[in-house]
Tab-separated table of C-alpha atoms in Angstrom:
chain	number	residue	atom	x	y	z
A	26	UNK	CA	84.117	71.916	-177.867
A	27	UNK	CA	83.003	68.699	-176.571
A	28	UNK	CA	86.936	68.202	-174.040
A	29	UNK	CA	89.014	70.281	-172.885
A	30	UNK	CA	92.393	69.848	-174.421
A	31	UNK	CA	94.641	69.208	-172.678
A	32	UNK	CA	98.441	71.892	-171.868
A	33	UNK	CA	101.271	69.471	-172.287
A	34	UNK	CA	102.665	65.789	-172.574
A	35	UNK	CA	103.819	63.559	-170.372
A	36	UNK	CA	106.615	62.469	-172.561
A	37	UNK	CA	108.146	58.856	-171.612
A	38	UNK	CA	111.401	58.282	-174.034
A	39	UNK	CA	112.150	54.501	-173.364
A	40	UNK	CA	115.468	52.141	-174.573
A	41	UNK	CA	115.257	48.450	-173.709
A	42	UNK	CA	118.519	49.369	-171.045
A	43	UNK	CA	116.539	51.588	-168.730
A	44	UNK	CA	113.614	54.600	-169.042
A	45	UNK	CA	115.711	57.270	-170.928
A	46	UNK	CA	113.346	60.462	-170.817
A	47	UNK	CA	110.619	60.772	-168.145
A	48	UNK	CA	108.252	64.160	-168.040
A	49	UNK	CA	105.683	66.952	-168.647
A	50	UNK	CA	107.047	68.821	-171.842
A	51	UNK	CA	104.983	71.238	-174.306
A	52	UNK	CA	106.645	69.709	-177.012
A	53	UNK	CA	107.074	66.639	-179.253
A	54	UNK	CA	109.104	66.251	-182.124
A	55	UNK	CA	109.450	62.272	-184.162
A	56	UNK	CA	111.350	60.621	-186.787
A	57	UNK	CA	108.343	59.408	-188.111
A	58	UNK	CA	108.127	56.780	-191.013
A	59	UNK	CA	107.031	59.296	-193.159
A	60	UNK	CA	109.389	62.171	-192.628
A	61	UNK	CA	108.967	64.234	-189.299
A	62	UNK	CA	105.871	64.765	-187.066
A	63	UNK	CA	105.458	67.334	-184.344
A	64	UNK	CA	103.238	66.755	-181.766
A	65	UNK	CA	100.994	68.709	-179.306
A	66	UNK	CA	98.592	68.411	-176.801
A	67	UNK	CA	95.662	67.456	-178.139
A	68	UNK	CA	96.699	65.323	-180.534
A	69	UNK	CA	95.043	62.191	-182.227
A	70	UNK	CA	95.578	58.772	-181.095
A	71	UNK	CA	98.284	57.301	-183.729
A	72	UNK	CA	101.118	54.835	-184.005
A	73	UNK	CA	103.547	54.987	-186.105
A	74	UNK	CA	106.685	53.512	-186.464
A	75	UNK	CA	110.538	55.897	-185.964
A	76	UNK	CA	113.549	55.889	-188.407
A	77	UNK	CA	117.131	56.965	-187.647
A	78	UNK	CA	116.563	61.118	-186.672
A	79	UNK	CA	116.241	63.517	-183.720
A	80	UNK	CA	114.106	63.751	-181.572
A	81	UNK	CA	113.267	66.702	-179.883
A	82	UNK	CA	111.328	67.934	-177.146
A	83	UNK	CA	110.279	71.679	-176.158
A	84	UNK	CA	109.547	73.058	-172.598
A	85	UNK	CA	108.716	76.673	-172.690
A	86	UNK	CA	111.383	77.979	-174.290
A	87	UNK	CA	113.700	75.429	-173.515
A	88	UNK	CA	114.517	72.522	-176.495
A	89	UNK	CA	116.521	69.226	-175.845
A	90	UNK	CA	117.427	66.942	-178.050
A	91	UNK	CA	117.846	63.385	-178.975
A	92	UNK	CA	119.639	61.070	-181.336
A	93	UNK	CA	117.310	57.942	-181.983
A	94	UNK	CA	117.432	54.769	-183.520
A	95	UNK	CA	114.877	52.548	-184.793
A	96	UNK	CA	111.860	52.267	-182.563
A	97	UNK	CA	107.579	53.462	-182.462
A	98	UNK	CA	105.720	55.972	-181.413
A	99	UNK	CA	102.682	55.431	-179.153
A	100	UNK	CA	100.866	59.320	-179.015
A	101	UNK	CA	98.068	59.432	-177.422
A	102	UNK	CA	96.804	62.641	-176.565
A	103	UNK	CA	98.571	63.789	-173.204
A	104	UNK	CA	100.581	61.462	-173.008
A	105	UNK	CA	103.595	59.408	-175.581
A	106	UNK	CA	105.013	56.865	-175.860
A	107	UNK	CA	108.359	56.662	-177.377
A	108	UNK	CA	110.491	53.016	-177.303
A	109	UNK	CA	113.395	53.429	-178.889
A	110	UNK	CA	116.428	51.290	-179.592
A	111	UNK	CA	118.970	53.958	-179.212
A	112	UNK	CA	118.572	56.898	-177.798
A	113	UNK	CA	121.569	59.617	-177.201
A	114	UNK	CA	121.984	63.150	-176.130
A	115	UNK	CA	123.862	65.588	-177.148
A	116	UNK	CA	126.737	64.888	-173.467
A	117	UNK	CA	126.471	61.466	-175.253
A	118	UNK	CA	127.931	61.776	-178.329
A	119	UNK	CA	130.947	62.070	-179.604
A	120	UNK	CA	131.754	64.111	-181.831
A	121	UNK	CA	134.515	63.468	-184.174
A	122	UNK	CA	133.664	59.548	-184.255
A	123	UNK	CA	130.487	60.542	-185.548
A	124	UNK	CA	132.364	62.869	-187.966
A	125	UNK	CA	134.646	60.032	-189.429
A	126	UNK	CA	131.548	58.052	-189.654
A	127	UNK	CA	130.108	60.382	-192.166
A	128	UNK	CA	132.970	60.775	-193.783
A	129	UNK	CA	133.521	56.888	-194.366
A	130	UNK	CA	130.339	56.582	-195.132
A	131	UNK	CA	129.938	58.775	-197.031
A	132	UNK	CA	132.946	57.113	-199.306
A	133	UNK	CA	131.311	54.356	-199.090
A	134	UNK	CA	128.622	55.641	-200.866
A	135	UNK	CA	129.918	57.632	-203.273
A	136	UNK	CA	132.582	54.868	-204.247
A	137	UNK	CA	129.964	53.013	-206.151
A	138	UNK	CA	131.774	49.482	-205.781
A	139	UNK	CA	129.394	46.875	-206.214
A	140	UNK	CA	130.457	44.713	-203.665
A	141	UNK	CA	129.682	47.156	-200.384
A	142	UNK	CA	126.665	46.797	-198.457
A	143	UNK	CA	125.683	50.254	-199.587
A	144	UNK	CA	121.828	49.643	-197.238
A	145	UNK	CA	124.913	49.401	-194.113
A	146	UNK	CA	126.430	52.175	-195.488
A	147	UNK	CA	123.488	54.729	-195.399
A	148	UNK	CA	122.588	53.612	-191.856
A	149	UNK	CA	125.935	55.139	-191.080
A	150	UNK	CA	124.805	57.552	-192.927
A	151	UNK	CA	122.161	58.661	-191.269
A	152	UNK	CA	122.691	57.496	-188.017
A	153	UNK	CA	127.030	59.972	-187.935
A	154	UNK	CA	124.079	62.713	-189.397
A	155	UNK	CA	121.249	62.717	-186.726
A	156	UNK	CA	124.576	62.189	-184.447
A	157	UNK	CA	125.896	64.954	-185.992
A	158	UNK	CA	122.405	67.314	-186.212
A	159	UNK	CA	122.106	66.245	-182.091
A	160	UNK	CA	125.175	67.511	-180.713
A	161	UNK	CA	126.049	71.009	-183.385
A	162	UNK	CA	122.311	71.830	-181.880
A	163	UNK	CA	123.894	71.797	-177.869
A	164	UNK	CA	126.982	73.925	-179.084
A	165	UNK	CA	125.214	76.626	-179.664
B	10	UNK	CA	136.970	15.805	-134.503
B	11	UNK	CA	140.526	15.034	-136.227
B	12	UNK	CA	143.364	14.118	-134.237
B	13	UNK	CA	147.133	15.838	-134.386
B	14	UNK	CA	149.036	17.510	-132.823
B	15	UNK	CA	148.923	21.126	-132.172
B	16	UNK	CA	150.782	22.607	-135.016
B	17	UNK	CA	148.413	21.174	-137.558
B	18	UNK	CA	145.251	22.175	-136.112
B	19	UNK	CA	146.897	25.314	-135.763
B	20	UNK	CA	147.539	25.431	-139.225
B	21	UNK	CA	143.823	24.364	-140.305
B	22	UNK	CA	142.327	27.341	-138.220
B	23	UNK	CA	144.484	29.498	-139.979
B	24	UNK	CA	143.479	27.859	-143.679
B	25	UNK	CA	140.283	27.916	-142.818
B	26	UNK	CA	140.155	31.533	-142.030
B	27	UNK	CA	141.730	32.549	-145.544
B	28	UNK	CA	139.127	31.051	-146.773
B	29	UNK	CA	136.080	32.360	-144.385
B	30	UNK	CA	137.618	35.633	-146.002
B	31	UNK	CA	137.779	35.189	-149.590
B	32	UNK	CA	133.783	33.812	-149.413
B	33	UNK	CA	133.090	36.869	-147.306
B	34	UNK	CA	135.036	39.183	-149.893
B	35	UNK	CA	132.812	37.372	-152.951
B	36	UNK	CA	129.520	37.785	-151.188
B	37	UNK	CA	130.154	41.432	-150.825
B	38	UNK	CA	131.326	41.247	-154.518
B	39	UNK	CA	128.128	39.761	-155.223
B	40	UNK	CA	126.333	41.413	-153.653
B	41	UNK	CA	126.597	44.729	-155.548
B	42	UNK	CA	126.468	43.043	-158.907
B	43	UNK	CA	123.444	41.856	-157.860
B	44	UNK	CA	122.038	45.163	-156.908
B	45	UNK	CA	123.546	46.087	-160.528
B	46	UNK	CA	121.938	43.061	-162.102
B	47	UNK	CA	118.579	43.450	-160.599
B	48	UNK	CA	118.342	47.476	-161.348
B	49	UNK	CA	118.565	46.712	-164.853
B	50	UNK	CA	116.013	43.907	-165.170
B	51	UNK	CA	113.187	46.853	-163.508
B	52	UNK	CA	115.359	49.057	-166.266
B	53	UNK	CA	114.018	47.117	-168.813
B	54	UNK	CA	110.814	46.209	-167.980
B	55	UNK	CA	109.019	48.854	-169.536
B	56	UNK	CA	110.372	48.317	-172.496
B	57	UNK	CA	109.284	45.048	-172.725
B	58	UNK	CA	105.746	45.585	-171.453
B	59	UNK	CA	104.781	48.469	-173.638
B	60	UNK	CA	106.179	46.646	-176.552
B	61	UNK	CA	104.201	43.409	-175.201
B	62	UNK	CA	101.062	45.767	-175.054
B	63	UNK	CA	101.027	47.480	-178.403
B	64	UNK	CA	101.655	44.219	-179.880
B	65	UNK	CA	98.784	42.239	-178.586
B	66	UNK	CA	96.837	45.851	-179.485
B	67	UNK	CA	97.970	45.450	-183.420
B	68	UNK	CA	96.978	41.573	-183.334
B	69	UNK	CA	93.592	42.107	-182.653
B	70	UNK	CA	93.515	44.353	-185.905
B	71	UNK	CA	95.870	42.693	-188.741
B	72	UNK	CA	94.801	39.289	-189.214
B	73	UNK	CA	98.031	37.709	-187.239
B	74	UNK	CA	98.268	34.357	-189.537
B	75	UNK	CA	100.437	35.122	-191.861
B	76	UNK	CA	103.296	36.090	-190.650
B	77	UNK	CA	106.228	33.330	-191.119
B	78	UNK	CA	107.033	34.123	-186.694
B	79	UNK	CA	103.315	33.334	-185.881
B	80	UNK	CA	103.094	30.134	-188.232
B	81	UNK	CA	102.303	26.448	-186.004
B	82	UNK	CA	104.678	23.820	-187.716
B	83	UNK	CA	104.641	19.936	-186.492
B	84	UNK	CA	107.577	20.114	-184.009
B	85	UNK	CA	110.098	17.931	-185.417
B	86	UNK	CA	113.279	20.798	-185.158
B	87	UNK	CA	113.718	22.248	-181.726
B	88	UNK	CA	116.022	24.305	-180.747
B	89	UNK	CA	116.812	25.388	-177.134
B	90	UNK	CA	118.198	28.032	-176.112
B	91	UNK	CA	119.831	27.973	-172.508
B	92	UNK	CA	121.636	31.108	-170.779
B	93	UNK	CA	123.358	29.706	-168.156
B	94	UNK	CA	126.221	31.452	-165.903
B	95	UNK	CA	129.262	32.097	-167.012
B	96	UNK	CA	130.885	31.361	-164.021
B	97	UNK	CA	130.137	28.863	-160.808
B	98	UNK	CA	130.477	28.703	-156.880
B	99	UNK	CA	127.237	29.728	-157.554
B	100	UNK	CA	125.318	27.016	-155.550
B	101	UNK	CA	123.222	24.695	-157.517
B	102	UNK	CA	122.755	26.902	-159.761
B	103	UNK	CA	124.314	25.873	-163.045
B	104	UNK	CA	123.926	22.366	-162.011
B	105	UNK	CA	120.018	23.209	-161.481
B	106	UNK	CA	119.786	24.709	-165.170
B	107	UNK	CA	121.499	22.106	-167.453
B	108	UNK	CA	119.635	19.438	-166.162
B	109	UNK	CA	116.147	21.484	-167.064
B	110	UNK	CA	117.770	21.497	-170.520
B	111	UNK	CA	119.052	17.513	-170.420
B	112	UNK	CA	115.287	16.618	-168.637
B	113	UNK	CA	113.840	18.864	-172.006
B	114	UNK	CA	115.403	17.166	-174.364
B	115	UNK	CA	114.411	14.027	-173.275
B	116	UNK	CA	110.889	14.352	-172.171
B	117	UNK	CA	110.232	15.498	-175.822
B	118	UNK	CA	111.822	12.687	-177.551
B	119	UNK	CA	113.299	15.239	-180.145
B	120	UNK	CA	116.536	14.064	-180.266
B	121	UNK	CA	117.762	13.756	-183.197
B	122	UNK	CA	116.709	16.793	-184.509
B	123	UNK	CA	117.635	19.022	-181.568
B	124	UNK	CA	120.010	21.875	-181.548
B	125	UNK	CA	122.005	24.040	-179.279
B	126	UNK	CA	122.066	27.794	-178.619
B	127	UNK	CA	123.965	28.413	-175.300
B	128	UNK	CA	125.062	31.751	-173.855
B	129	UNK	CA	126.729	31.237	-170.796
B	130	UNK	CA	130.057	29.317	-170.810
B	131	UNK	CA	129.139	27.215	-168.215
B	132	UNK	CA	126.400	25.543	-170.459
B	133	UNK	CA	128.231	24.726	-172.850
B	134	UNK	CA	131.473	23.727	-171.599
B	135	UNK	CA	129.113	20.968	-169.627
B	136	UNK	CA	127.682	20.383	-174.013
B	137	UNK	CA	130.189	20.168	-175.785
B	138	UNK	CA	131.081	16.842	-174.506
B	139	UNK	CA	127.560	15.531	-175.080
B	140	UNK	CA	125.958	14.161	-178.159
B	141	UNK	CA	124.132	16.889	-179.193
B	142	UNK	CA	124.967	19.358	-181.982
B	143	UNK	CA	125.554	23.093	-180.870
B	144	UNK	CA	124.623	25.516	-183.671
B	145	UNK	CA	125.781	28.910	-181.546
B	146	UNK	CA	126.927	29.802	-178.739
B	147	UNK	CA	127.910	33.031	-176.678
B	148	UNK	CA	130.466	32.453	-174.248
B	149	UNK	CA	131.272	35.249	-171.277
B	150	UNK	CA	129.067	38.023	-172.007
B	151	UNK	CA	127.085	37.658	-168.315
B	152	UNK	CA	129.263	40.320	-166.751
B	153	UNK	CA	128.687	43.136	-170.028
B	154	UNK	CA	125.283	42.282	-171.045
B	155	UNK	CA	124.379	44.347	-174.474
B	156	UNK	CA	121.485	44.714	-176.624
B	157	UNK	CA	124.225	44.052	-179.450
B	158	UNK	CA	123.573	40.232	-178.006
B	159	UNK	CA	119.968	40.115	-178.195
B	160	UNK	CA	120.071	41.568	-181.563
B	161	UNK	CA	122.218	38.128	-183.202
B	162	UNK	CA	121.231	36.350	-181.025
B	163	UNK	CA	117.273	36.706	-182.110
B	164	UNK	CA	118.695	37.641	-186.106
B	165	UNK	CA	120.539	33.327	-185.948
B	166	UNK	CA	117.911	32.179	-185.489
B	167	UNK	CA	115.040	33.943	-186.487
B	168	UNK	CA	116.574	33.789	-190.051
B	169	UNK	CA	116.798	29.674	-188.859
B	170	UNK	CA	113.140	29.961	-188.357
B	171	UNK	CA	111.855	31.529	-191.789
B	172	UNK	CA	114.331	29.253	-193.985
B	173	UNK	CA	112.495	26.798	-191.986
B	174	UNK	CA	115.175	24.785	-190.921
B	175	UNK	CA	113.981	25.368	-186.975
B	176	UNK	CA	110.527	24.564	-186.331
B	177	UNK	CA	109.962	25.744	-182.605
B	178	UNK	CA	112.965	27.093	-180.732
B	179	UNK	CA	112.072	27.038	-176.807
B	180	UNK	CA	113.941	29.656	-173.861
B	181	UNK	CA	115.630	28.149	-170.980
B	182	UNK	CA	117.156	30.724	-168.159
B	183	UNK	CA	116.496	31.243	-164.436
B	184	UNK	CA	114.061	34.225	-163.591
B	185	UNK	CA	115.249	36.250	-160.588
B	186	UNK	CA	112.285	36.168	-158.243
B	187	UNK	CA	113.977	37.826	-155.662
B	188	UNK	CA	117.467	37.738	-153.396
B	189	UNK	CA	117.593	34.605	-152.433
B	190	UNK	CA	114.945	32.720	-155.171
B	191	UNK	CA	114.942	31.882	-158.614
B	192	UNK	CA	112.598	30.064	-160.941
B	193	UNK	CA	113.686	28.581	-163.562
B	194	UNK	CA	111.109	29.010	-167.054
B	195	UNK	CA	110.728	27.304	-170.182
B	196	UNK	CA	109.741	29.662	-172.637
B	197	UNK	CA	108.155	29.081	-176.225
B	198	UNK	CA	110.404	31.459	-178.257
B	199	UNK	CA	108.778	30.517	-181.447
B	200	UNK	CA	106.775	30.658	-183.121
B	201	UNK	CA	105.179	34.526	-180.992
B	202	UNK	CA	102.451	32.340	-179.121
B	203	UNK	CA	101.218	34.757	-176.229
B	204	UNK	CA	99.392	37.155	-178.375
B	205	UNK	CA	95.976	37.917	-176.709
B	206	UNK	CA	93.210	39.111	-177.923
B	207	UNK	CA	92.978	43.015	-176.092
B	208	UNK	CA	89.908	43.744	-173.584
B	209	UNK	CA	87.291	45.102	-174.946
B	210	UNK	CA	87.927	49.233	-174.174
B	211	UNK	CA	91.648	48.979	-175.311
B	212	UNK	CA	89.771	47.862	-179.207
B	213	UNK	CA	87.711	51.454	-178.167
B	214	UNK	CA	90.758	53.699	-179.307
B	215	UNK	CA	91.364	53.959	-182.218
B	216	UNK	CA	94.096	54.524	-183.628
B	217	UNK	CA	95.806	56.996	-187.309
B	218	UNK	CA	98.306	54.509	-188.204
B	219	UNK	CA	101.528	55.825	-190.170
B	220	UNK	CA	101.903	52.974	-192.062
B	221	UNK	CA	98.924	49.929	-192.754
B	222	UNK	CA	98.833	47.873	-189.325
B	223	UNK	CA	100.280	44.238	-190.646
B	224	UNK	CA	103.544	46.545	-191.689
B	225	UNK	CA	104.110	47.601	-187.631
B	226	UNK	CA	103.326	44.704	-186.830
B	227	UNK	CA	105.311	42.216	-189.150
B	228	UNK	CA	108.159	45.166	-188.110
B	229	UNK	CA	107.529	44.843	-184.560
B	230	UNK	CA	108.462	40.670	-183.946
B	231	UNK	CA	111.445	40.064	-184.980
B	232	UNK	CA	112.434	43.269	-181.762
B	233	UNK	CA	109.834	41.775	-179.944
B	234	UNK	CA	111.933	38.473	-179.902
B	235	UNK	CA	115.372	40.158	-179.079
B	236	UNK	CA	113.570	42.037	-176.591
B	237	UNK	CA	113.007	38.446	-174.917
B	238	UNK	CA	115.949	37.328	-175.232
B	239	UNK	CA	117.575	40.448	-174.446
B	240	UNK	CA	115.541	39.978	-170.994
B	241	UNK	CA	115.962	36.701	-170.823
B	242	UNK	CA	119.693	37.410	-170.584
B	243	UNK	CA	119.270	40.098	-167.821
B	244	UNK	CA	117.151	37.599	-165.685
B	245	UNK	CA	119.651	35.908	-165.294
B	246	UNK	CA	121.853	37.246	-164.845
B	247	UNK	CA	120.338	38.697	-161.618
B	248	UNK	CA	119.164	35.063	-160.436
B	249	UNK	CA	123.793	34.503	-161.485
B	250	UNK	CA	124.478	37.108	-158.703
B	251	UNK	CA	121.803	36.254	-156.367
B	252	UNK	CA	122.374	31.725	-156.129
B	253	UNK	CA	126.479	33.615	-156.219
B	254	UNK	CA	125.852	35.531	-152.573
B	255	UNK	CA	123.545	33.255	-151.119
B	256	UNK	CA	126.764	30.165	-152.166
B	257	UNK	CA	129.330	32.809	-150.075
B	258	UNK	CA	126.411	33.520	-147.411
B	259	UNK	CA	126.764	29.871	-146.694
B	260	UNK	CA	130.309	28.849	-146.405
B	261	UNK	CA	131.215	31.933	-144.998
B	262	UNK	CA	128.938	30.090	-142.205
B	263	UNK	CA	129.981	27.092	-142.293
B	264	UNK	CA	133.888	27.917	-142.064
B	265	UNK	CA	132.894	29.678	-139.281
B	266	UNK	CA	131.171	26.718	-137.727
B	267	UNK	CA	134.293	25.003	-138.187
B	268	UNK	CA	136.386	27.739	-136.797
B	269	UNK	CA	134.508	27.330	-133.505
B	270	UNK	CA	135.062	23.426	-133.785
B	271	UNK	CA	138.616	23.026	-134.661
B	272	UNK	CA	139.477	25.939	-131.547
B	273	UNK	CA	137.313	24.346	-129.799
B	274	UNK	CA	139.382	20.957	-130.154
B	275	UNK	CA	143.110	23.004	-129.987
B	276	UNK	CA	141.557	24.285	-126.641
B	277	UNK	CA	141.070	20.532	-125.418
B	278	UNK	CA	144.198	19.143	-126.524
B	279	UNK	CA	146.109	21.952	-125.222
B	280	UNK	CA	144.365	21.564	-121.829
B	281	UNK	CA	144.181	18.378	-121.681
B	282	UNK	CA	148.774	18.169	-122.181
B	283	UNK	CA	148.426	21.056	-119.373
B	284	UNK	CA	147.034	18.548	-117.232
B	285	UNK	CA	149.151	15.539	-117.773
B	286	UNK	CA	151.719	17.365	-117.720
B	287	UNK	CA	150.672	18.928	-113.895
B	288	UNK	CA	150.097	15.298	-113.196
B	289	UNK	CA	153.541	14.207	-113.805
B	290	UNK	CA	155.143	17.295	-112.343
B	291	UNK	CA	152.936	16.315	-109.402
B	292	UNK	CA	153.972	12.142	-109.310
B	293	UNK	CA	157.024	12.748	-109.558
B	294	UNK	CA	156.599	15.387	-106.956
B	295	UNK	CA	155.393	12.181	-104.513
B	296	UNK	CA	157.580	9.496	-106.350
B	297	UNK	CA	160.471	11.925	-103.851
């Protein structure tokens, strides 16, 4: 072993509006374009786009979840920077709204109406599902 | 100093005092809005910087000529995106930026083929009476700037550009320097030009890419345009509040000066009339 691996990750999540999160964490899971990626300290440098999904941050026994829409992540061995267009903590999510969004998207997707915007409906569905997941995890 | 009788002068002092109160209140309002706008400018910077850093490091890895947003063409059809304020009473803020816009249009000699996108009501009110076509205008959004507006504007601009309805897009806005100074800057927005090859040290860092670098690069470029527009809007808002604060401060000072002057005049007039009265009484008594 040439180099000692770092013990923690310096995580930074920024949105166009503000710095959303900054701190030392033990592990991060991000919704990469090809599926979720778990990142531990000492990860090889990686660059990936992020899609709609849930960012999970583990710190000791605590786990925090954030909703994330499009973004990208730059991963270094002891540092993860996430640039996301929209990030929301569980406290910012209105469950009722997310639920009604999901129902609306479900109906749109089921209707098979050739006029409806399939991509937009799918995006709405993905967003609402991710939001629901974040806020559900918070409740337990 | 204007003449007039005491009652008129007192009325004037009162009205100037009212004006002073209003300008002072506006100054404080602008100051608090400025603080918020300034915070937003600062908190938006990390995102923009990171974005640029990643783009630059990607640019050295992919052949950066393929993407339509990087394609250089003869600038025949030009769009100018001007960010002004929605409200007045901020000194020469709005007229300065409009003047620069006109200077740009005249200098580039792009009169025929120029179109405008205007953010802010003041710019729109001025340009709508002018011959240049306005493609889009965004009014009354400066007090609640949201990233979605920037996305909307960028979406339009990028669409025109990739359909070759436009050959170049310039962004004109006030950059926030400090509370008392702002600088008008003209930035080429499209085609994207500012990608530099990164330094040796960064190149050594070989990333694993989840997707081909070219794909990430292509997806990032439009986002970069959005970020730039968003930043310009935030900078302009902060500059506007700064300009308003300065303008209102000097208006308050001017009002104070005026009050002092008129008060002095009132006192003189009063003193003079008392003196005349005394003289009249004394000379009246002497005559007896």
